[in-house]
């Protein structure tokens, strides 16, 4: 099927499993409805596995390219989680299903697309740097995520493009060996309902 490059979708996915926790799951579901209401995304849905989520994205209006994907869910350095299952540089190398689905997803993306993991600490530390570099190169587009624990405020927001090196310090979001909570005055901070990444971040 021919892809229509002049029409692009904005999509949001989130962890809808019990593992995510009742309160956070409610926040992510509500966020998806808010974004759809204000036309920040055309489609949103929750999932209990990465395979389920990636397969759904691939079948959503398959004649259109994808402008952006946001994932709302738990994160840790170099990992994003659905129902206790990590998507990481290591899982992509070890799990053929993850790798094959991401390679199919790449065909729906363009170099200007953004995949944004709105999750805690994903870009933190060496694991965060590795994840950022590997996923951006694999999907051949811009990848975004955070170095701080995120909530209503979401700090340490950075982006990386294929073949770039991370521009943020490897220990950003860490103080005295502890993960830092996002604050309005922390670096590169947005509010949770902000739908766009500021230029230059």
PDB file of C-alpha atoms in Angstrom:
ATOM      1  CA  UNK A   1       0.000   0.000   0.000  1.00  0.00           C
ATOM      2  CA  UNK A   2       1.331   3.420  -0.944  1.00  0.00           C
ATOM      3  CA  UNK A   3       2.073   5.670   2.014  1.00  0.00           C
ATOM      4  CA  UNK A   4       0.720   9.207   1.883  1.00  0.00           C
ATOM      5  CA  UNK A   5       3.671  11.327   2.944  1.00  0.00           C
ATOM      6  CA  UNK A   6       1.600  14.526   3.082  1.00  0.00           C
ATOM      7  CA  UNK A   7      -0.598  13.116   5.882  1.00  0.00           C
ATOM      8  CA  UNK A   8       0.996  12.217   9.209  1.00  0.00           C
ATOM      9  CA  UNK A   9      -0.465  10.964  12.466  1.00  0.00           C
ATOM     10  CA  UNK A  10       0.199  11.866  16.102  1.00  0.00           C
ATOM     11  CA  UNK A  11      -0.266   8.857  18.380  1.00  0.00           C
ATOM     12  CA  UNK A  12      -0.150   8.234  22.138  1.00  0.00           C
ATOM     13  CA  UNK A  13       0.206   4.876  23.880  1.00  0.00           C
ATOM     14  CA  UNK A  14       0.372   4.026  27.586  1.00  0.00           C
ATOM     15  CA  UNK A  15       0.668   1.108  30.006  1.00  0.00           C
ATOM     16  CA  UNK A  16      -2.879   0.067  30.920  1.00  0.00           C
ATOM     17  CA  UNK A  17      -1.921  -2.976  33.005  1.00  0.00           C
ATOM     18  CA  UNK A  18      -2.535  -3.408  36.732  1.00  0.00           C
ATOM     19  CA  UNK A  19       1.264  -3.436  37.117  1.00  0.00           C
ATOM     20  CA  UNK A  20       1.300   0.282  36.249  1.00  0.00           C
ATOM     21  CA  UNK A  21      -0.615   1.151  39.405  1.00  0.00           C
ATOM     22  CA  UNK A  22      -4.194   2.381  39.632  1.00  0.00           C
ATOM     23  CA  UNK A  23      -3.480   6.095  40.115  1.00  0.00           C
ATOM     24  CA  UNK A  24      -0.878   6.404  37.373  1.00  0.00           C
ATOM     25  CA  UNK A  25      -2.964   4.332  34.980  1.00  0.00           C
ATOM     26  CA  UNK A  26      -5.875   6.693  35.580  1.00  0.00           C
ATOM     27  CA  UNK A  27      -3.591   9.691  34.900  1.00  0.00           C
ATOM     28  CA  UNK A  28      -2.358   8.205  31.630  1.00  0.00           C
ATOM     29  CA  UNK A  29      -5.866   7.317  30.445  1.00  0.00           C
ATOM     30  CA  UNK A  30      -7.070  10.821  31.325  1.00  0.00           C
ATOM     31  CA  UNK A  31      -4.063  12.372  29.591  1.00  0.00           C
ATOM     32  CA  UNK A  32      -4.862  10.450  26.420  1.00  0.00           C
ATOM     33  CA  UNK A  33      -8.454  11.685  26.440  1.00  0.00           C
ATOM     34  CA  UNK A  34      -7.300  15.263  27.064  1.00  0.00           C
ATOM     35  CA  UNK A  35      -4.811  15.119  24.194  1.00  0.00           C
ATOM     36  CA  UNK A  36      -7.443  13.675  21.852  1.00  0.00           C
ATOM     37  CA  UNK A  37      -9.980  16.330  22.903  1.00  0.00           C
ATOM     38  CA  UNK A  38      -7.549  19.149  22.138  1.00  0.00           C
ATOM     39  CA  UNK A  39      -6.328  17.429  18.968  1.00  0.00           C
ATOM     40  CA  UNK A  40      -2.764  16.922  20.154  1.00  0.00           C
ATOM     41  CA  UNK A  41      -3.121  13.306  18.974  1.00  0.00           C
ATOM     42  CA  UNK A  42      -5.431  11.556  16.524  1.00  0.00           C
ATOM     43  CA  UNK A  43      -5.265   8.171  18.256  1.00  0.00           C
ATOM     44  CA  UNK A  44      -4.501   6.924  21.774  1.00  0.00           C
ATOM     45  CA  UNK A  45      -4.783   3.568  23.505  1.00  0.00           C
ATOM     46  CA  UNK A  46      -3.429   1.524  26.410  1.00  0.00           C
ATOM     47  CA  UNK A  47      -1.676  -1.837  26.289  1.00  0.00           C
ATOM     48  CA  UNK A  48      -0.405  -4.674  28.457  1.00  0.00           C
ATOM     49  CA  UNK A  49       2.626  -5.648  26.334  1.00  0.00           C
ATOM     50  CA  UNK A  50       5.086  -3.988  23.983  1.00  0.00           C
ATOM     51  CA  UNK A  51       4.210  -6.386  21.161  1.00  0.00           C
ATOM     52  CA  UNK A  52       0.524  -5.479  21.492  1.00  0.00           C
ATOM     53  CA  UNK A  53       1.336  -1.747  21.500  1.00  0.00           C
ATOM     54  CA  UNK A  54       3.676  -1.839  18.503  1.00  0.00           C
ATOM     55  CA  UNK A  55       1.318  -4.020  16.460  1.00  0.00           C
ATOM     56  CA  UNK A  56      -1.533  -1.589  17.156  1.00  0.00           C
ATOM     57  CA  UNK A  57       0.530   1.391  16.001  1.00  0.00           C
ATOM     58  CA  UNK A  58       1.389  -0.435  12.778  1.00  0.00           C
ATOM     59  CA  UNK A  59      -2.285  -1.031  11.913  1.00  0.00           C
ATOM     60  CA  UNK A  60      -3.560   2.477  12.737  1.00  0.00           C
ATOM     61  CA  UNK A  61      -4.361   4.169   9.410  1.00  0.00           C
ATOM     62  CA  UNK A  62      -1.547   2.244   7.689  1.00  0.00           C
ATOM     63  CA  UNK A  63      -1.715   4.448   4.593  1.00  0.00           C
ATOM     64  CA  UNK A  64      -0.296   7.379   6.603  1.00  0.00           C
ATOM     65  CA  UNK A  65       3.120   8.194   7.956  1.00  0.00           C
ATOM     66  CA  UNK A  66       3.553   8.941  11.656  1.00  0.00           C
ATOM     67  CA  UNK A  67       4.604  12.387  12.839  1.00  0.00           C
ATOM     68  CA  UNK A  68       4.939  11.554  16.538  1.00  0.00           C
ATOM     69  CA  UNK A  69       4.474   8.808  19.092  1.00  0.00           C
ATOM     70  CA  UNK A  70       4.252   9.479  22.824  1.00  0.00           C
ATOM     71  CA  UNK A  71       4.578   6.717  25.397  1.00  0.00           C
ATOM     72  CA  UNK A  72       3.304   7.348  28.932  1.00  0.00           C
ATOM     73  CA  UNK A  73       4.422   4.746  31.430  1.00  0.00           C
ATOM     74  CA  UNK A  74       7.086   3.739  33.920  1.00  0.00           C
ATOM     75  CA  UNK A  75      10.738   4.162  33.073  1.00  0.00           C
ATOM     76  CA  UNK A  76      14.182   3.537  34.508  1.00  0.00           C
ATOM     77  CA  UNK A  77      17.687   4.205  33.128  1.00  0.00           C
ATOM     78  CA  UNK A  78      17.703   2.877  29.562  1.00  0.00           C
ATOM     79  CA  UNK A  79      14.311   1.153  29.880  1.00  0.00           C
ATOM     80  CA  UNK A  80      10.620   1.835  29.326  1.00  0.00           C
ATOM     81  CA  UNK A  81       8.108  -0.561  30.810  1.00  0.00           C
ATOM     82  CA  UNK A  82       4.720  -2.043  29.988  1.00  0.00           C
ATOM     83  CA  UNK A  83       3.311  -4.536  32.487  1.00  0.00           C
ATOM     84  CA  UNK A  84       6.788  -5.234  33.902  1.00  0.00           C
ATOM     85  CA  UNK A  85       8.260  -5.879  30.433  1.00  0.00           C
ATOM     86  CA  UNK A  86      11.163  -3.629  29.448  1.00  0.00           C
ATOM     87  CA  UNK A  87      11.858  -2.177  26.058  1.00  0.00           C
ATOM     88  CA  UNK A  88      15.588  -1.436  26.102  1.00  0.00           C
ATOM     89  CA  UNK A  89      18.706  -1.634  23.979  1.00  0.00           C
ATOM     90  CA  UNK A  90      19.326  -5.088  25.412  1.00  0.00           C
ATOM     91  CA  UNK A  91      15.769  -6.315  24.827  1.00  0.00           C
ATOM     92  CA  UNK A  92      15.915  -5.170  21.214  1.00  0.00           C
ATOM     93  CA  UNK A  93      19.108  -7.162  20.715  1.00  0.00           C
ATOM     94  CA  UNK A  94      17.800 -10.205  22.576  1.00  0.00           C
ATOM     95  CA  UNK A  95      14.133 -10.243  21.517  1.00  0.00           C
ATOM     96  CA  UNK A  96      13.513 -10.729  17.815  1.00  0.00           C
ATOM     97  CA  UNK A  97       9.854  -9.678  18.172  1.00  0.00           C
ATOM     98  CA  UNK A  98      10.822  -6.264  19.578  1.00  0.00           C
ATOM     99  CA  UNK A  99      13.448  -5.784  16.884  1.00  0.00           C
ATOM    100  CA  UNK A 100      11.208  -6.890  14.001  1.00  0.00           C
ATOM    101  CA  UNK A 101       8.301  -4.707  15.099  1.00  0.00           C
ATOM    102  CA  UNK A 102      10.549  -1.662  15.506  1.00  0.00           C
ATOM    103  CA  UNK A 103      11.992  -2.213  12.036  1.00  0.00           C
ATOM    104  CA  UNK A 104       8.453  -2.320  10.647  1.00  0.00           C
ATOM    105  CA  UNK A 105       7.606   0.821  12.584  1.00  0.00           C
ATOM    106  CA  UNK A 106      10.581   2.586  11.022  1.00  0.00           C
ATOM    107  CA  UNK A 107       8.827   2.319   7.654  1.00  0.00           C
ATOM    108  CA  UNK A 108       5.994   4.519   9.007  1.00  0.00           C
ATOM    109  CA  UNK A 109       8.391   7.196  10.292  1.00  0.00           C
ATOM    110  CA  UNK A 110      10.254  10.017   8.573  1.00  0.00           C
ATOM    111  CA  UNK A 111      13.479  11.722   9.706  1.00  0.00           C
ATOM    112  CA  UNK A 112      11.370  14.561  11.184  1.00  0.00           C
ATOM    113  CA  UNK A 113       9.257  12.166  13.295  1.00  0.00           C
ATOM    114  CA  UNK A 114       9.614  12.148  17.084  1.00  0.00           C
ATOM    115  CA  UNK A 115       9.252   9.173  19.434  1.00  0.00           C
ATOM    116  CA  UNK A 116       8.877  10.568  22.950  1.00  0.00           C
ATOM    117  CA  UNK A 117       9.153   8.343  26.028  1.00  0.00           C
ATOM    118  CA  UNK A 118       7.484  10.444  28.756  1.00  0.00           C
ATOM    119  CA  UNK A 119       8.805   8.262  31.541  1.00  0.00           C
ATOM    120  CA  UNK A 120      11.120   8.562  34.533  1.00  0.00           C
ATOM    121  CA  UNK A 121      14.901   8.504  34.090  1.00  0.00           C
ATOM    122  CA  UNK A 122      14.990   6.786  30.681  1.00  0.00           C
ATOM    123  CA  UNK A 123      17.904   8.978  29.494  1.00  0.00           C
ATOM    124  CA  UNK A 124      19.789   8.746  32.821  1.00  0.00           C
ATOM    125  CA  UNK A 125      23.307   7.316  33.092  1.00  0.00           C
ATOM    126  CA  UNK A 126      25.232   5.065  30.723  1.00  0.00           C
ATOM    127  CA  UNK A 127      22.194   2.866  30.094  1.00  0.00           C
ATOM    128  CA  UNK A 128      20.190   5.972  29.179  1.00  0.00           C
ATOM    129  CA  UNK A 129      22.853   7.167  26.746  1.00  0.00           C
ATOM    130  CA  UNK A 130      23.020   3.714  25.134  1.00  0.00           C
ATOM    131  CA  UNK A 131      19.232   3.510  24.770  1.00  0.00           C
ATOM    132  CA  UNK A 132      19.040   6.986  23.245  1.00  0.00           C
ATOM    133  CA  UNK A 133      21.741   6.285  20.661  1.00  0.00           C
ATOM    134  CA  UNK A 134      20.552   2.809  19.711  1.00  0.00           C
ATOM    135  CA  UNK A 135      16.822   3.532  19.366  1.00  0.00           C
ATOM    136  CA  UNK A 136      17.354   6.786  17.443  1.00  0.00           C
ATOM    137  CA  UNK A 137      19.678   5.025  15.012  1.00  0.00           C
ATOM    138  CA  UNK A 138      17.349   2.042  14.651  1.00  0.00           C
ATOM    139  CA  UNK A 139      14.221   4.134  13.984  1.00  0.00           C
ATOM    140  CA  UNK A 140      16.145   6.792  12.018  1.00  0.00           C
ATOM    141  CA  UNK A 141      14.296   9.667  13.689  1.00  0.00           C
ATOM    142  CA  UNK A 142      14.379  11.924  16.742  1.00  0.00           C
ATOM    143  CA  UNK A 143      14.019  10.252  20.152  1.00  0.00           C
ATOM    144  CA  UNK A 144      13.044  12.201  23.281  1.00  0.00           C
ATOM    145  CA  UNK A 145      12.912  11.345  26.977  1.00  0.00           C
ATOM    146  CA  UNK A 146      13.805  12.496  30.497  1.00  0.00           C
ATOM    147  CA  UNK A 147      16.616  12.229  33.042  1.00  0.00           C
ATOM    148  CA  UNK A 148      14.508  13.029  36.122  1.00  0.00           C
ATOM    149  CA  UNK A 149      11.618  11.345  37.910  1.00  0.00           C
ATOM    150  CA  UNK A 150       8.591  12.805  36.124  1.00  0.00           C
ATOM    151  CA  UNK A 151       5.120  13.675  37.367  1.00  0.00           C
ATOM    152  CA  UNK A 152       3.103  16.887  36.961  1.00  0.00           C
ATOM    153  CA  UNK A 153       6.469  18.509  36.204  1.00  0.00           C
ATOM    154  CA  UNK A 154       8.722  16.685  33.757  1.00  0.00           C
ATOM    155  CA  UNK A 155      12.406  17.680  33.872  1.00  0.00           C
ATOM    156  CA  UNK A 156      15.548  16.703  32.031  1.00  0.00           C
ATOM    157  CA  UNK A 157      13.802  16.567  28.648  1.00  0.00           C
ATOM    158  CA  UNK A 158      16.279  15.985  25.822  1.00  0.00           C
ATOM    159  CA  UNK A 159      16.248  14.803  22.225  1.00  0.00           C
ATOM    160  CA  UNK A 160      18.722  12.933  20.079  1.00  0.00           C
ATOM    161  CA  UNK A 161      18.872  12.235  16.349  1.00  0.00           C
ATOM    162  CA  UNK A 162      20.470   9.267  14.561  1.00  0.00           C
ATOM    163  CA  UNK A 163      24.273   9.151  14.812  1.00  0.00           C
ATOM    164  CA  UNK A 164      24.360  12.003  17.348  1.00  0.00           C
ATOM    165  CA  UNK A 165      25.970  11.762  20.770  1.00  0.00           C
ATOM    166  CA  UNK A 166      23.916  12.679  23.854  1.00  0.00           C
ATOM    167  CA  UNK A 167      24.279  16.366  24.726  1.00  0.00           C
ATOM    168  CA  UNK A 168      23.278  15.944  28.401  1.00  0.00           C
ATOM    169  CA  UNK A 169      25.604  14.935  31.229  1.00  0.00           C
ATOM    170  CA  UNK A 170      25.653  11.252  32.045  1.00  0.00           C
ATOM    171  CA  UNK A 171      24.838  12.007  35.699  1.00  0.00           C
ATOM    172  CA  UNK A 172      22.030  14.503  35.038  1.00  0.00           C
ATOM    173  CA  UNK A 173      19.061  13.779  37.284  1.00  0.00           C
ATOM    174  CA  UNK A 174      21.249  12.090  39.903  1.00  0.00           C
ATOM    175  CA  UNK A 175      22.413  13.680  43.160  1.00  0.00           C
ATOM    176  CA  UNK A 176      24.254  11.809  45.896  1.00  0.00           C
ATOM    177  CA  UNK A 177      23.475   8.547  44.053  1.00  0.00           C
ATOM    178  CA  UNK A 178      19.733   9.245  44.233  1.00  0.00           C
ATOM    179  CA  UNK A 179      17.305   9.966  41.403  1.00  0.00           C
ATOM    180  CA  UNK A 180      15.990  13.520  41.521  1.00  0.00           C
ATOM    181  CA  UNK A 181      12.325  14.525  41.314  1.00  0.00           C
ATOM    182  CA  UNK A 182      11.307  17.033  38.624  1.00  0.00           C
ATOM    183  CA  UNK A 183      10.796  20.607  39.799  1.00  0.00           C
ATOM    184  CA  UNK A 184       9.770  23.751  37.886  1.00  0.00           C
ATOM    185  CA  UNK A 185      13.332  25.115  38.258  1.00  0.00           C
ATOM    186  CA  UNK A 186      15.072  21.905  37.156  1.00  0.00           C
ATOM    187  CA  UNK A 187      16.720  21.903  33.708  1.00  0.00           C
ATOM    188  CA  UNK A 188      14.551  21.435  30.610  1.00  0.00           C
ATOM    189  CA  UNK A 189      11.253  21.228  32.495  1.00  0.00           C
ATOM    190  CA  UNK A 190       7.758  21.155  31.008  1.00  0.00           C
ATOM    191  CA  UNK A 191       4.306  20.612  32.531  1.00  0.00           C
ATOM    192  CA  UNK A 192       2.715  17.203  31.985  1.00  0.00           C
ATOM    193  CA  UNK A 193       0.040  18.567  29.641  1.00  0.00           C
ATOM    194  CA  UNK A 194       2.562  20.280  27.377  1.00  0.00           C
ATOM    195  CA  UNK A 195       2.254  18.526  24.041  1.00  0.00           C
ATOM    196  CA  UNK A 196       5.280  19.901  22.214  1.00  0.00           C
ATOM    197  CA  UNK A 197       9.015  19.756  22.865  1.00  0.00           C
ATOM    198  CA  UNK A 198      10.625  23.214  22.935  1.00  0.00           C
ATOM    199  CA  UNK A 199      13.006  23.955  20.078  1.00  0.00           C
ATOM    200  CA  UNK A 200      16.638  23.165  20.799  1.00  0.00           C
ATOM    201  CA  UNK A 201      15.988  20.604  23.526  1.00  0.00           C
TER     202      UNK A 201
END
